PDB file of C-alpha atoms in Angstrom:
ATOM      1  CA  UNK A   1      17.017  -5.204  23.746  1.00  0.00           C
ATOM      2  CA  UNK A   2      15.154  -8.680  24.276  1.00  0.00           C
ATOM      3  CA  UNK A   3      12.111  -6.819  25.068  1.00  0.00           C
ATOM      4  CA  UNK A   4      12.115  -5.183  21.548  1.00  0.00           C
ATOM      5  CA  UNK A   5      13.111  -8.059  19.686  1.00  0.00           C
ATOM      6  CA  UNK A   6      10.289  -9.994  21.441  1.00  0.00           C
ATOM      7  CA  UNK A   7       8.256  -7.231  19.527  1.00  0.00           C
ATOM      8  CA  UNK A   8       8.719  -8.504  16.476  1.00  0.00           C
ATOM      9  CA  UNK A   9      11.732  -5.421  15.582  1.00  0.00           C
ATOM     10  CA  UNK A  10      15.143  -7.103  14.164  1.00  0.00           C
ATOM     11  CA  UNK A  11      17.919  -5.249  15.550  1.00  0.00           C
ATOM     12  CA  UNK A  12      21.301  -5.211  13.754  1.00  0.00           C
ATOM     13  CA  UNK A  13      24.981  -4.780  15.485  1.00  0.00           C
ATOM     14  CA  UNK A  14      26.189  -1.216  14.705  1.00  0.00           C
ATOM     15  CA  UNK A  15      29.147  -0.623  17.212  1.00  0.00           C
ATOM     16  CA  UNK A  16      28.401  -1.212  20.400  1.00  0.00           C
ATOM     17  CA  UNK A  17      24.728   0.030  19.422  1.00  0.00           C
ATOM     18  CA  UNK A  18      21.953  -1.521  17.994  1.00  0.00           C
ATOM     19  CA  UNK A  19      19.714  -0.331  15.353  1.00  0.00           C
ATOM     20  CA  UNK A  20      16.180  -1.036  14.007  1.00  0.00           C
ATOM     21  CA  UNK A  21      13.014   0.246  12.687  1.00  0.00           C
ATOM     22  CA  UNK A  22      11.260   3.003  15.641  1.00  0.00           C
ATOM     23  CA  UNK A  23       7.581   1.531  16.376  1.00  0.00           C
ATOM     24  CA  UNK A  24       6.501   4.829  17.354  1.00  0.00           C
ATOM     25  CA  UNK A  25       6.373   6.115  13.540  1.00  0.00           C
ATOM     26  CA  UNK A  26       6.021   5.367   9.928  1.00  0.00           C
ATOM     27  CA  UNK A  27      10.079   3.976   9.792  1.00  0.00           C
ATOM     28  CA  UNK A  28      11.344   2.761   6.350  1.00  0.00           C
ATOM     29  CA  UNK A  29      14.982   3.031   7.272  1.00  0.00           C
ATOM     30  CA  UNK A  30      16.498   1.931  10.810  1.00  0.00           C
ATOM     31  CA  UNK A  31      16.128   5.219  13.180  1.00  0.00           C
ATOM     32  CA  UNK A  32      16.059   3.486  16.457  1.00  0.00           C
ATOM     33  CA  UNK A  33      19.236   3.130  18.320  1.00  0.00           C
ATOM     34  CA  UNK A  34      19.600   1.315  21.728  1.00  0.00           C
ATOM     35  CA  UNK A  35      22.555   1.433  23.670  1.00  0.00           C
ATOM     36  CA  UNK A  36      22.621  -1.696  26.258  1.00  0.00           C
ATOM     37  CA  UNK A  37      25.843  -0.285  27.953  1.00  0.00           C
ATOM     38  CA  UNK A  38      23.498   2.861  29.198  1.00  0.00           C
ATOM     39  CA  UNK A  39      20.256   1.075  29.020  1.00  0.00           C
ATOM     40  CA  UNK A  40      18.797   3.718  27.008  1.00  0.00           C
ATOM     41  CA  UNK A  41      16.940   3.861  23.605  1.00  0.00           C
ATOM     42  CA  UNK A  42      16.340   7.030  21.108  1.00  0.00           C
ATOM     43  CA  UNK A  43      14.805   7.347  17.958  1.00  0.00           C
ATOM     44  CA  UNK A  44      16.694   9.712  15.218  1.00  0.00           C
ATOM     45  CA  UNK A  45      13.890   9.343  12.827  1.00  0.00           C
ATOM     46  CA  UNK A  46      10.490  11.333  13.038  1.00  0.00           C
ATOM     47  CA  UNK A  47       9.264  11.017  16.725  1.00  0.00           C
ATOM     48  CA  UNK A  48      12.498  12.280  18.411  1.00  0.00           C
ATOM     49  CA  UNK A  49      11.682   9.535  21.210  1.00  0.00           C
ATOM     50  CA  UNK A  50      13.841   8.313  23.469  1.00  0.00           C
ATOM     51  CA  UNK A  51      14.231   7.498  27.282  1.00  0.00           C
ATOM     52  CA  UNK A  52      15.051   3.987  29.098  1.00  0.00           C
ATOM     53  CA  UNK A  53      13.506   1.022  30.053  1.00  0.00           C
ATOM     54  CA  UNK A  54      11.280   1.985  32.512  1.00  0.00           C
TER      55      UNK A  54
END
């Protein structure tokens, strides 16, 4: 999560989620949701990304 902020992307509180703009594609509404309890991220938007921190 601090690693993405640190990017420049705001994250917002959404449940125990977080959600923000993907930097993978074109994003005009949040798409990319990270889940620190799993320590995994995934994009619902265009580029279907997702994976964890490594």
């Amino acid at each position: 999560m601090r690693l993405v902020e640190s990017s420049g992307i705001e994250l917002k509180k959404h449940g125990k989620d977080y959600l923000g703009l993907c930097p993978f594609h074109d994003d005009k509404e949040p798409s990319l949701v990270i889940s620190p309890d799993k320590n995994l991220w995934h994009c619902l938007g265009a580029c279907n990304e997702g994976g964890d921190v490594i």
